[in-house]
Short mmCIF file of C-alpha atoms in Angstrom, two decimals:
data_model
loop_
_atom_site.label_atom_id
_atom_site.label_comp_id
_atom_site.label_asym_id
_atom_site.label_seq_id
_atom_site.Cartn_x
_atom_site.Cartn_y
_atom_site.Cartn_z
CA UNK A 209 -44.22 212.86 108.79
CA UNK A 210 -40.82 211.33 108.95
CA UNK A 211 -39.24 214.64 107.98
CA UNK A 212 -40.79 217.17 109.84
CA UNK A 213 -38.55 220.94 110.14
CA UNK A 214 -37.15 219.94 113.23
CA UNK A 215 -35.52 217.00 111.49
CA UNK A 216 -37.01 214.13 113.84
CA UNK A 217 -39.28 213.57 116.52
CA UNK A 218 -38.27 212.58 119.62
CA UNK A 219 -37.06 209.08 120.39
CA UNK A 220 -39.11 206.98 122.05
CA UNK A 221 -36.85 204.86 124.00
CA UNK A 222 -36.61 206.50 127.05
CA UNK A 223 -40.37 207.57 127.70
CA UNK A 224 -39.92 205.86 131.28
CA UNK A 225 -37.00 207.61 132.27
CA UNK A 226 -37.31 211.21 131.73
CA UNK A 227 -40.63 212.47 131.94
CA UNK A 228 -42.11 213.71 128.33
CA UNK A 229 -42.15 217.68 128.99
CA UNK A 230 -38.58 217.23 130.52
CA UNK A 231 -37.04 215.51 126.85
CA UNK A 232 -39.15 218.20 124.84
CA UNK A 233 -37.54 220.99 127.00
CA UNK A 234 -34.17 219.76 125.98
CA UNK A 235 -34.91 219.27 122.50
CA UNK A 236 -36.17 222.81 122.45
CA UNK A 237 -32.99 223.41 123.96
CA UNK A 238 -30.72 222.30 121.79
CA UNK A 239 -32.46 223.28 118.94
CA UNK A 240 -32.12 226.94 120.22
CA UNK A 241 -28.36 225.48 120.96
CA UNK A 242 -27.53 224.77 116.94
CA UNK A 243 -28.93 228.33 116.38
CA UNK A 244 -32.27 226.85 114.16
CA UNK A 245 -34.50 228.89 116.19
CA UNK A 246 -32.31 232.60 116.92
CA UNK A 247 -32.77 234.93 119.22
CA UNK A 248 -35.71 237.23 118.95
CA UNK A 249 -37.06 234.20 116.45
CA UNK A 250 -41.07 233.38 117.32
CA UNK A 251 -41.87 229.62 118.14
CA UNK A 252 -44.35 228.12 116.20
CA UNK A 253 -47.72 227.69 117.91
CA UNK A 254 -48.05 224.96 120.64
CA UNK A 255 -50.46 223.07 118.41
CA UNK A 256 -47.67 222.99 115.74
CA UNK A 257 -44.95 222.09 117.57
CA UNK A 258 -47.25 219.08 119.58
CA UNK A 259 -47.80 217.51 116.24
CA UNK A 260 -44.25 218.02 115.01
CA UNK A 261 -43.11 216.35 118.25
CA UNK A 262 -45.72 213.89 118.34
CA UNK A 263 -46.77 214.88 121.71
CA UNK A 264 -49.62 216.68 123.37
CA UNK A 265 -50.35 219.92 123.56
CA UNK A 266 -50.52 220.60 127.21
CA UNK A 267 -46.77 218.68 127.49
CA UNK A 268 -45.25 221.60 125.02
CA UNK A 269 -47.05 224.24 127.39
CA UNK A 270 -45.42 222.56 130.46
CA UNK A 271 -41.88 222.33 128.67
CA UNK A 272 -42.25 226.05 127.28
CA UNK A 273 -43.10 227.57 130.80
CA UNK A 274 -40.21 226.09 132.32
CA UNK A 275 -37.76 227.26 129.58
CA UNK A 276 -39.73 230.87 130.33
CA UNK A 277 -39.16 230.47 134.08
CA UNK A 278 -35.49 230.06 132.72
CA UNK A 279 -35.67 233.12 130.62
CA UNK A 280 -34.47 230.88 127.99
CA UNK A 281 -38.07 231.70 125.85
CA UNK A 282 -40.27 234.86 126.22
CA UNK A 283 -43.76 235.41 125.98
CA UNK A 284 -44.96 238.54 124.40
CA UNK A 285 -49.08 238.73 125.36
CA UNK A 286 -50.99 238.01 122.14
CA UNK A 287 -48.15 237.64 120.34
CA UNK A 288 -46.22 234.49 120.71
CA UNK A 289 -43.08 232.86 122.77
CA UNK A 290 -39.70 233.44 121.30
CA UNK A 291 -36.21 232.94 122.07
CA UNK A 292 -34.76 235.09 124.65
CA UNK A 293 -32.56 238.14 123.12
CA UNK A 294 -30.37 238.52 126.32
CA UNK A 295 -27.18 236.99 126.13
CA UNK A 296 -26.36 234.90 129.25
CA UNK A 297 -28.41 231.32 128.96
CA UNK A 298 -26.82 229.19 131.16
CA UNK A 299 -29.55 226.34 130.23
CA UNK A 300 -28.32 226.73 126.74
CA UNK A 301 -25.13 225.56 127.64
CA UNK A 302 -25.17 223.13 130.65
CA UNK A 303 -23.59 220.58 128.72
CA UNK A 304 -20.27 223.00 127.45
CA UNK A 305 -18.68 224.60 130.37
CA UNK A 306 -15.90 226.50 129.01
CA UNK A 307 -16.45 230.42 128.52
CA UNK A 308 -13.51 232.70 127.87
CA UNK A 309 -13.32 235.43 130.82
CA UNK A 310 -15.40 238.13 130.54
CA UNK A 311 -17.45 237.13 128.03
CA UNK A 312 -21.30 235.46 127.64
CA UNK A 313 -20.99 231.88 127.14
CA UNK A 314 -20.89 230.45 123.62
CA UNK A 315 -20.60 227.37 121.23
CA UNK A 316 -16.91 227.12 120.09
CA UNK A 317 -16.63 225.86 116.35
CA UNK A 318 -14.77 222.56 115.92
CA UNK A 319 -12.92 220.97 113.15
CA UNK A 320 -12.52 216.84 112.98
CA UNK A 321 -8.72 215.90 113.07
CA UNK A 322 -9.52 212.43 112.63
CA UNK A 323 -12.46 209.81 112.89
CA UNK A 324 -11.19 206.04 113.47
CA UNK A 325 -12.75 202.50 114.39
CA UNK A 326 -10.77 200.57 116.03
CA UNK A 327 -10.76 198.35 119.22
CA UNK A 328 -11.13 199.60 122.40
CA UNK A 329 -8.02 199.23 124.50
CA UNK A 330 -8.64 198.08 128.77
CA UNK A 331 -9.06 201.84 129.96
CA UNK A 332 -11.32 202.77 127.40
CA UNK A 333 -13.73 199.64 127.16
CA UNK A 334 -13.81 200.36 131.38
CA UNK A 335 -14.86 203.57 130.78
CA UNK A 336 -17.83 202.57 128.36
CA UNK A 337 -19.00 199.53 130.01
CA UNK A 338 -18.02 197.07 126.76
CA UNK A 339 -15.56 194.14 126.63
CA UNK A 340 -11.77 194.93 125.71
CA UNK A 341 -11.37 195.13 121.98
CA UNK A 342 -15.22 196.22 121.20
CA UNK A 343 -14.98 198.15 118.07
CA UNK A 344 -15.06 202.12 118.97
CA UNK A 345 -15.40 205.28 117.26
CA UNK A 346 -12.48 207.52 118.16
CA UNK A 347 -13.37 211.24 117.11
CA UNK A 348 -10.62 213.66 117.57
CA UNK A 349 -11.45 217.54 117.18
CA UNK A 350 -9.91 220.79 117.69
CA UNK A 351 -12.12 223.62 118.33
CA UNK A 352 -11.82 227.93 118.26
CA UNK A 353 -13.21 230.94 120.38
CA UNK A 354 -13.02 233.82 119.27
CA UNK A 355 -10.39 233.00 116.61
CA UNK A 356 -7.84 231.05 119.15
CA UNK A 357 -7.67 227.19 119.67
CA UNK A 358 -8.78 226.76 123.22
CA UNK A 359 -9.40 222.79 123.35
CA UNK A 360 -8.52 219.52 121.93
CA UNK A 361 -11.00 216.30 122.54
CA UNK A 362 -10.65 212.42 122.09
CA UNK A 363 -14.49 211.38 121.79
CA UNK A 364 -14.79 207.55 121.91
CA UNK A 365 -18.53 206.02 121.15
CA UNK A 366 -19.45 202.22 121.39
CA UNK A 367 -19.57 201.27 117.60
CA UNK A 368 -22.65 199.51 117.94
CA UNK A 369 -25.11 202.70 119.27
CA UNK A 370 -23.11 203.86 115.85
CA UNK A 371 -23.32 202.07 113.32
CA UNK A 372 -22.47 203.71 109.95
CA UNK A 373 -21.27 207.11 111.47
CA UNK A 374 -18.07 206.64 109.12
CA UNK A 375 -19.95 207.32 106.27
CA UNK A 376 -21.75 210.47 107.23
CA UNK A 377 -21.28 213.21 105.18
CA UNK A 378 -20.92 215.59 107.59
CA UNK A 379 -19.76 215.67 111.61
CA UNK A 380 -21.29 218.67 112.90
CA UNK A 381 -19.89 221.33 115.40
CA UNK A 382 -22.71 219.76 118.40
CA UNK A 383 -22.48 216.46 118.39
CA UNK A 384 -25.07 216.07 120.97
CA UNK A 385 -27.75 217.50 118.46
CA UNK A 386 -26.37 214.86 115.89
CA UNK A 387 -26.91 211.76 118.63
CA UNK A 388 -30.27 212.53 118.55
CA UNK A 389 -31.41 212.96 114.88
CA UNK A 390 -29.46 210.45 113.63
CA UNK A 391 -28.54 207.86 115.97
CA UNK A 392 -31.98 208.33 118.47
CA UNK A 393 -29.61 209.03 121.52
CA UNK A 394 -30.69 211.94 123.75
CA UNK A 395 -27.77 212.64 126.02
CA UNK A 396 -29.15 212.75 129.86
CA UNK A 397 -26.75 213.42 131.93
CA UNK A 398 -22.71 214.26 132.08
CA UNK A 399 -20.26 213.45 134.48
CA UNK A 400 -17.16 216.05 134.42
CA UNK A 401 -14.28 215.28 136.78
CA UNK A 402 -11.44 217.99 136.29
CA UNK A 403 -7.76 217.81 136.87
CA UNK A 404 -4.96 220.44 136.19
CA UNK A 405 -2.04 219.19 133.75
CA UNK A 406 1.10 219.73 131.92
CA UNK A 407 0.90 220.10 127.86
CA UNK A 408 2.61 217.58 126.14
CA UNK A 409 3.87 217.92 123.08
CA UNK A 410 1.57 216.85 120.98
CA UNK A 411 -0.90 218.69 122.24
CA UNK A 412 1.09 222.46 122.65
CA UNK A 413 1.61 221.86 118.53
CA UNK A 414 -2.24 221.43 118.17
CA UNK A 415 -2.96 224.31 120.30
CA UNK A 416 0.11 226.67 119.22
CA UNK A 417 1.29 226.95 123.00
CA UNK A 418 4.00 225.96 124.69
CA UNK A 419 4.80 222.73 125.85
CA UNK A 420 4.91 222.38 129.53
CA UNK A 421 1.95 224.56 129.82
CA UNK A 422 -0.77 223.99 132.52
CA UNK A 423 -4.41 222.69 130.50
CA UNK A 424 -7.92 221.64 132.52
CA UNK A 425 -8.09 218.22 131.72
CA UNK A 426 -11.73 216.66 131.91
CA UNK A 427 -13.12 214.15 131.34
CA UNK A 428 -16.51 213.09 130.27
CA UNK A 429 -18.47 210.50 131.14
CA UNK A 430 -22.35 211.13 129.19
CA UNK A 431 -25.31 208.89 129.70
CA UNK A 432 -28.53 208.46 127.51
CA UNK A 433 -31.74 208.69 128.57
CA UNK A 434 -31.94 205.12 129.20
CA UNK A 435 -28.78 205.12 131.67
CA UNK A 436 -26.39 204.12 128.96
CA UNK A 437 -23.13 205.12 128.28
CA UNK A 438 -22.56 206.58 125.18
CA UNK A 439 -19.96 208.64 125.15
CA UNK A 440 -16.42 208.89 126.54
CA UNK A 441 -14.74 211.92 126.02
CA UNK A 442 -11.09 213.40 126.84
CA UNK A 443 -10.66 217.39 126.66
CA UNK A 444 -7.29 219.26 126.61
CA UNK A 445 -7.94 222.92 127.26
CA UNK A 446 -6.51 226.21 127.66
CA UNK A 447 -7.36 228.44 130.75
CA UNK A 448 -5.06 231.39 130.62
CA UNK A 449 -8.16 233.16 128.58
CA UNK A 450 -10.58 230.69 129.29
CA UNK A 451 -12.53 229.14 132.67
CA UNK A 452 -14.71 226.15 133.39
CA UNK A 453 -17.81 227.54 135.06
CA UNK A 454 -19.85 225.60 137.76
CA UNK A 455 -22.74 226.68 139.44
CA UNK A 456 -24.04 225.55 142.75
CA UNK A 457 -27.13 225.67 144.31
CA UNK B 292 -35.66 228.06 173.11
CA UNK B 293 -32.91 230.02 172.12
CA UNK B 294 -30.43 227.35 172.37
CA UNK B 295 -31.98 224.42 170.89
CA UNK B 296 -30.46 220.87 170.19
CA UNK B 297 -29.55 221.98 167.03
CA UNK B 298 -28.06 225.38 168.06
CA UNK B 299 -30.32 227.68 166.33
CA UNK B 300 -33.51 228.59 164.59
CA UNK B 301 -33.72 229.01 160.98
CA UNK B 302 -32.70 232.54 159.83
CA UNK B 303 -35.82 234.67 158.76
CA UNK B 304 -34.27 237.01 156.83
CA UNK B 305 -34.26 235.17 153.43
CA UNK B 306 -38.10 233.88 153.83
CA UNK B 307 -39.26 235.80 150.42
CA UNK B 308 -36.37 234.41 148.61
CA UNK B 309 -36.87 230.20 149.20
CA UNK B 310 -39.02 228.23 149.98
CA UNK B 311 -39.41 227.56 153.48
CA UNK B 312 -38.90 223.63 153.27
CA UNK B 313 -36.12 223.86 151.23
CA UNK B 314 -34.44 225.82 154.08
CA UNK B 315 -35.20 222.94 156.29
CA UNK B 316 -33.98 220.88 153.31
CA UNK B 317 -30.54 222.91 153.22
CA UNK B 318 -30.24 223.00 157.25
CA UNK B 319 -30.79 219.04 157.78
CA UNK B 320 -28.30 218.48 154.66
CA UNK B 321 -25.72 220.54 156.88
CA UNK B 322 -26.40 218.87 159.82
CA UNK B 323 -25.72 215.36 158.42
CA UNK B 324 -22.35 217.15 157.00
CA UNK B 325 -21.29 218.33 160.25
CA UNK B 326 -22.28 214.70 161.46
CA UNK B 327 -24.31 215.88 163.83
CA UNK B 328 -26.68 212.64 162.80
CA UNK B 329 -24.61 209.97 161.67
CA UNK B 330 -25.70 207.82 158.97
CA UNK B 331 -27.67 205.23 160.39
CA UNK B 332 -28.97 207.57 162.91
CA UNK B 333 -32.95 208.31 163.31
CA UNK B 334 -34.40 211.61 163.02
CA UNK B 335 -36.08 213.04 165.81
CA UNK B 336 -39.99 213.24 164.80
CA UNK B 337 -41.23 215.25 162.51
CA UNK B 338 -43.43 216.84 165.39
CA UNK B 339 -39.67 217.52 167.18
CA UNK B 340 -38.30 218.94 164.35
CA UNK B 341 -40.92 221.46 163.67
CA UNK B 342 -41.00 222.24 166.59
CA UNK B 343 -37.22 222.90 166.86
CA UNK B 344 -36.73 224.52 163.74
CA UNK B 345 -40.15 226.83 164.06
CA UNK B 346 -41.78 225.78 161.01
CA UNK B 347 -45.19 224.02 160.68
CA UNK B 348 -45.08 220.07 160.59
CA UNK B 349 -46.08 219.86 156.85
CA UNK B 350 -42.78 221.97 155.94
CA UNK B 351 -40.74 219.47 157.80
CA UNK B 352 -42.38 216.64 156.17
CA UNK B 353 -41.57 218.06 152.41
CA UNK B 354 -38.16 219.00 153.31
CA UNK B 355 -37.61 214.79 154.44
CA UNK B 356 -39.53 214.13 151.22
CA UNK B 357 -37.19 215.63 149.01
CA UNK B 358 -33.65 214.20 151.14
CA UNK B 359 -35.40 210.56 151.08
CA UNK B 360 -35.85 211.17 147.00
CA UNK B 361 -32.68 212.10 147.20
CA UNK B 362 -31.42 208.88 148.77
CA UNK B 363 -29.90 211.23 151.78
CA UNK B 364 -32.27 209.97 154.12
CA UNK B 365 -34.30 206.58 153.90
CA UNK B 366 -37.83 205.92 155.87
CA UNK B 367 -38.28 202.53 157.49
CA UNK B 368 -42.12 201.78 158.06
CA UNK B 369 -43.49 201.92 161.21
CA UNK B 370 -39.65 202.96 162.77
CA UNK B 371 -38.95 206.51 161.21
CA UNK B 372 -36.63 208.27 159.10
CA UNK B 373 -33.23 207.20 158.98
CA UNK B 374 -30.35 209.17 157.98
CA UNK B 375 -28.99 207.01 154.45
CA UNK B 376 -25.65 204.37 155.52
CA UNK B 377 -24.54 204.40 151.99
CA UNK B 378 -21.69 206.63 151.18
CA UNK B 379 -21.95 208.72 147.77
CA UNK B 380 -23.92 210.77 148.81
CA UNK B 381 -23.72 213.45 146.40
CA UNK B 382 -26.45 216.31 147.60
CA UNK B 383 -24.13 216.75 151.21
CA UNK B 384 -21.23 217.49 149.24
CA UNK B 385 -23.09 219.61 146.80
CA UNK B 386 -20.50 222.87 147.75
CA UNK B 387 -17.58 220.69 148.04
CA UNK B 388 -16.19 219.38 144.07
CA UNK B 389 -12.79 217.86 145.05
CA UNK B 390 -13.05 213.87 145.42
CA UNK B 391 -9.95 211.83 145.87
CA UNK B 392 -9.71 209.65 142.50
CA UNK B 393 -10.93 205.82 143.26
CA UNK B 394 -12.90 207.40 146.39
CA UNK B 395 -16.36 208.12 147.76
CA UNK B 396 -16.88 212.39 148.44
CA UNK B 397 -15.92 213.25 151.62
CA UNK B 398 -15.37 216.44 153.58
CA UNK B 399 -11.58 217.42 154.33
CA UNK B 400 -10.18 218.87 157.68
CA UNK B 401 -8.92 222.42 157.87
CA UNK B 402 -6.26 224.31 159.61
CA UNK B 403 -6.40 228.13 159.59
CA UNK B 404 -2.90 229.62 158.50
CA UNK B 405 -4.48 233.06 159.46
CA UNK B 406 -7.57 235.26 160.13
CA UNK B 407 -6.68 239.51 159.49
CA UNK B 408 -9.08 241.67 159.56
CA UNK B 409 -7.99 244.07 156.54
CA UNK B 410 -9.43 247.06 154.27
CA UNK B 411 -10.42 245.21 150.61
CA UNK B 412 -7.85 246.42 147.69
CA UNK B 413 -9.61 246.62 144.35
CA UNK B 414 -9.84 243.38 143.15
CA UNK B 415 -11.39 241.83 145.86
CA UNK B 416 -13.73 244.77 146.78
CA UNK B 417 -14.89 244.55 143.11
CA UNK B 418 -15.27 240.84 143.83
CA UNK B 419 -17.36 240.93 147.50
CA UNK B 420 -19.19 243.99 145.16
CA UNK B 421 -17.92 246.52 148.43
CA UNK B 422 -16.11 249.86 147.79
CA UNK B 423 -12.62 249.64 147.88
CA UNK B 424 -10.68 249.52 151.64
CA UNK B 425 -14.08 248.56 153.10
CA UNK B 426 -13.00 245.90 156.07
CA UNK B 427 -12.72 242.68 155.19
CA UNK B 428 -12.00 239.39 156.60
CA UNK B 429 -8.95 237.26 155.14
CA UNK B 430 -9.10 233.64 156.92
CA UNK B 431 -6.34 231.34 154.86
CA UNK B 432 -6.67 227.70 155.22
CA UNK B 433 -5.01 224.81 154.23
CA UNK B 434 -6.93 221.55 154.06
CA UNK B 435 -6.00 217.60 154.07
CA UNK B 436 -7.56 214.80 152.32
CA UNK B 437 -6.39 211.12 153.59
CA UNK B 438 -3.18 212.52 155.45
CA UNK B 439 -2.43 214.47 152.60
CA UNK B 440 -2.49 218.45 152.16
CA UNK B 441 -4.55 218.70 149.42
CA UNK B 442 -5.63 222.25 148.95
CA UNK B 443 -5.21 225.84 150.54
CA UNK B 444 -7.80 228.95 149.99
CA UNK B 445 -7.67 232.52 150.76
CA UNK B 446 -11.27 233.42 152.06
CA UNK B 447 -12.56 237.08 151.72
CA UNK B 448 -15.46 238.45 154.06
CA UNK B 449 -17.32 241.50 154.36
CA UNK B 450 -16.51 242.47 157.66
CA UNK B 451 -20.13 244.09 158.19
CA UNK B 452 -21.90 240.84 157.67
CA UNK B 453 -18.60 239.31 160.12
CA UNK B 454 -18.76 241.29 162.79
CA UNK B 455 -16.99 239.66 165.80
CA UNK B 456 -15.46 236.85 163.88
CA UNK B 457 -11.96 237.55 164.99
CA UNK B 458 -13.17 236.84 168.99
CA UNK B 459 -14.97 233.38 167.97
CA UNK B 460 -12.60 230.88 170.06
CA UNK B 461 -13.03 228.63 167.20
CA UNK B 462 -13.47 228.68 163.13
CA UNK B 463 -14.87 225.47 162.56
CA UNK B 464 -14.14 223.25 159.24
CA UNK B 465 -17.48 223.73 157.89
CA UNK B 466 -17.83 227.44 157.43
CA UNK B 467 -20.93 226.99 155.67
CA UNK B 468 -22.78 226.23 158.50
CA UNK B 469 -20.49 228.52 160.57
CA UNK B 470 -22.28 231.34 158.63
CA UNK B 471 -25.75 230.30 159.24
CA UNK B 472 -25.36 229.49 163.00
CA UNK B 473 -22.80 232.56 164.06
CA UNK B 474 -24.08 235.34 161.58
CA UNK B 475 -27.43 234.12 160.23
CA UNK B 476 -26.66 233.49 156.46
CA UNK B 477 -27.65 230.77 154.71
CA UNK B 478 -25.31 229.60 151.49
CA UNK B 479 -27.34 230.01 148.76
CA UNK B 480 -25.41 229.74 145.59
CA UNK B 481 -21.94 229.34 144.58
CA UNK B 482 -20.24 229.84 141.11
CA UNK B 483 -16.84 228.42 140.14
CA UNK B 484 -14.50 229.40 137.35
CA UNK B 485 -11.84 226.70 137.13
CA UNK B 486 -8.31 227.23 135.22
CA UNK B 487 -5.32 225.31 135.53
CA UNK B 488 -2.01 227.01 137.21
CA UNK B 489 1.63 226.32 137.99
CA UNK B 490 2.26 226.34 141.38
CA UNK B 491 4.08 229.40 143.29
CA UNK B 492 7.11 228.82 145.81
CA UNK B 493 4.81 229.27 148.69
CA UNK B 494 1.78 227.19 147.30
CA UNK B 495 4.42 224.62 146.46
CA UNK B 496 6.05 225.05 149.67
CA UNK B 497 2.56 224.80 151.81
CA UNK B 498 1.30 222.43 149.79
CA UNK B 499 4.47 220.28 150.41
CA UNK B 500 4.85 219.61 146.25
CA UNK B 501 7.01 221.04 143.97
CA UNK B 502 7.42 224.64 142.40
CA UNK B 503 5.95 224.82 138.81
CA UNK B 504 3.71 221.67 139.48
CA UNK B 505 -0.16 222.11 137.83
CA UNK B 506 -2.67 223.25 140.31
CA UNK B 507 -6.49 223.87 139.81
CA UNK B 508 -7.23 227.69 140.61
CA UNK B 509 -11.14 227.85 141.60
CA UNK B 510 -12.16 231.20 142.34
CA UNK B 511 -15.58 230.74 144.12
CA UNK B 512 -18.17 233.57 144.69
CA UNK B 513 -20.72 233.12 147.41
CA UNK B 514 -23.85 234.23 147.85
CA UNK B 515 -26.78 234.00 150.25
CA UNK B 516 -30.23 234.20 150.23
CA UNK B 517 -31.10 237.22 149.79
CA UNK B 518 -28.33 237.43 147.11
CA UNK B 519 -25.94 238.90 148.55
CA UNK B 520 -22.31 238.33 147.65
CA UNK B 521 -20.77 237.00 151.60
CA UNK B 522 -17.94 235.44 150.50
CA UNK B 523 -15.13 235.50 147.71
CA UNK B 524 -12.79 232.55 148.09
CA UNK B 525 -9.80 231.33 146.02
CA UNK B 526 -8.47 227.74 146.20
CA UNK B 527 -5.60 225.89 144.92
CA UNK B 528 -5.59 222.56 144.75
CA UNK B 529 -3.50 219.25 144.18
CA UNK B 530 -4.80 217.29 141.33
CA UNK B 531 -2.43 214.60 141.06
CA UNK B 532 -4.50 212.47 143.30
CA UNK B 533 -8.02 214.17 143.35
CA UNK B 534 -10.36 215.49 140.75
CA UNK B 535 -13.23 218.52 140.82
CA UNK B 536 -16.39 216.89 139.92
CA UNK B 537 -19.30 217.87 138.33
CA UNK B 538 -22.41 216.45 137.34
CA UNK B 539 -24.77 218.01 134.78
CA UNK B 540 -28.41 216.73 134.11
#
């Protein structure tokens, strides 16, 4: 059952650090996230999707209530649970902040300027917990909403939790998604810490905007399910049509 | 027992919308912000704290439950419950994102620039969801972070939920707790939109940094338990030295 519709099961590593219901939640998730399962879709029955997870059943009823309590899912009495139609899921995107103003939150598509190994210079080997000049992937991508180029990002990935990304056909639009089928990374947690800046150059061309023009900066700091670092990632983006949303409570 | 040791009872208004304990939760949390226990302080009992608060002893005890789990408080057998010594302590600053780069969270002073009492024009009627030239409170502040003036924010209120708050001989720097001691509201939950701005002559000028330099704009919408919009606040803010973080699991 290595290649099951869902394209993997879940890893394994990190059984002892997220509880079971909690990683098949996510995976649900971000399945929902890379639009295989749409909205109004119906789920396949919690027997089916226990055995295509490899878990039990009672764990997929656990992880499906709480992505109900989220309104993520709906049931529909002796129907089925499908994906919610409303617009709105903020647990669909707690990992991608930006949403241009006054409308829903959605996935921006993103195009791959460049992908590059090379060693890792002082700042960036800091930043992933490896020794200077450990071999790194450095992904850079542009990506669109609603037609306009709102961001630019500098993803850098210890080359070892990578291992033959180069020759991957394909980089798809969320990479998070990818981590997991094909490297067996399940991305935990995200540390964003925002600062206000002036366009350089470089960037304004990329973005067709002015130099001199004030971007949100962040960067990313994301952790596997193990505690890991995995990724390091620098974003560039607009915010005269655009806002990074936080919510509190 | 009006005036109790900790200066007031828990509101009842916003029972039916959470949980009892994590009221307590939310009230103790403010109390350690307003350093009312130090770190390294011990609790009062948990008999003395129901008792204080008006809540039944088991409440109190899964309210400490949750801060200990969340490394805000720490139990030392046989002695009590301690508030935590260590300093990052992320759940008190939960409502406050700006942290000095290279620096543990802390809380910044405030200076009020002004209080008015003023009828809301469109935009921020629309904003405290009020009709238009309804009173409203405009408090501006300007706040300091290691001897440095680090942000300022205009602060709309509903005046109806304010009453009074023009003859209060003081507006303390934690207007969170302000709220819930002066006009019985509890924060509940905030939302942030971040963008990135160039700095007008009199930001620049109060800020003490210079016209056209890149500020983050938050514009922060408030709301209490009972979900109610009771506050509409937008802050500018240095970046240069600090950063808005945000942590996503």
């Amino acid at each position: 059952m290595a290649d099951t519709e869902f394209g993997n099961k879940l890893g394994t590593s990190g059984l002892a650090f997220l509880p079971l219901y909690k990683q098949v939640e996510k995976h649900v998730t971000q399945l929902i996230v890379e639009q295989r399962w749409k909205p109004g879709d119906m789920l396949p029955s919690e027997f089916q999707l226990a055995s295509e997870f490899g878990v039990s059943q009672g764990t997929v009823r656990k992880a499906l209530n709480t992505l109900t309590d989220e309104k993520v899912l709906t049931r529909k009495q002796g129907l089925g649970t499908f994906v919610a139609e409303h617009t709105g899921m903020p647990a669909l995107y707690r990992f991608f902040p930006l949403v241009a103003d006054n409308h829903s939150p959605e996935l921006p598509i993103s195009e791959v300027l460049s992908l590059t190994i090379e060693p890792a210079n002082k700042s960036i080997a800091k930043e992933l917990d490896v020794k200077a000049k450990t071999k790194v992937v450095v992904l850079k991508r542009r990506r669109t909403l609603n037609g306009e180029y709102c961001l630019l990002e500098d993803i850098y990935l210890p080359y070892s939790a990578f291992t033959g990304i180069e020759n991957e056909p394909e980089i798809p639009h969320t990479l998070y998604h990818f981590y997991q089928t094909n490297f067996n990374l399940t991305v935990h947690k995200t540390e964003d810490k925002i600062k206000a800046i002036l366009a350089d150059e470089a960037d304004a061309d990329l973005l067709a905007i002015e130099h001199g023009s004030p971007l949100l900066m962040f960067t990313r700091s994301t952790k596997s399910l193990n505690d890991q670092i995995i990724e390091y990632r620098i974003t560039r983006c607009r915010s005269d049509h655009y806002h990074y949303l936080v919510n509190f409570d």
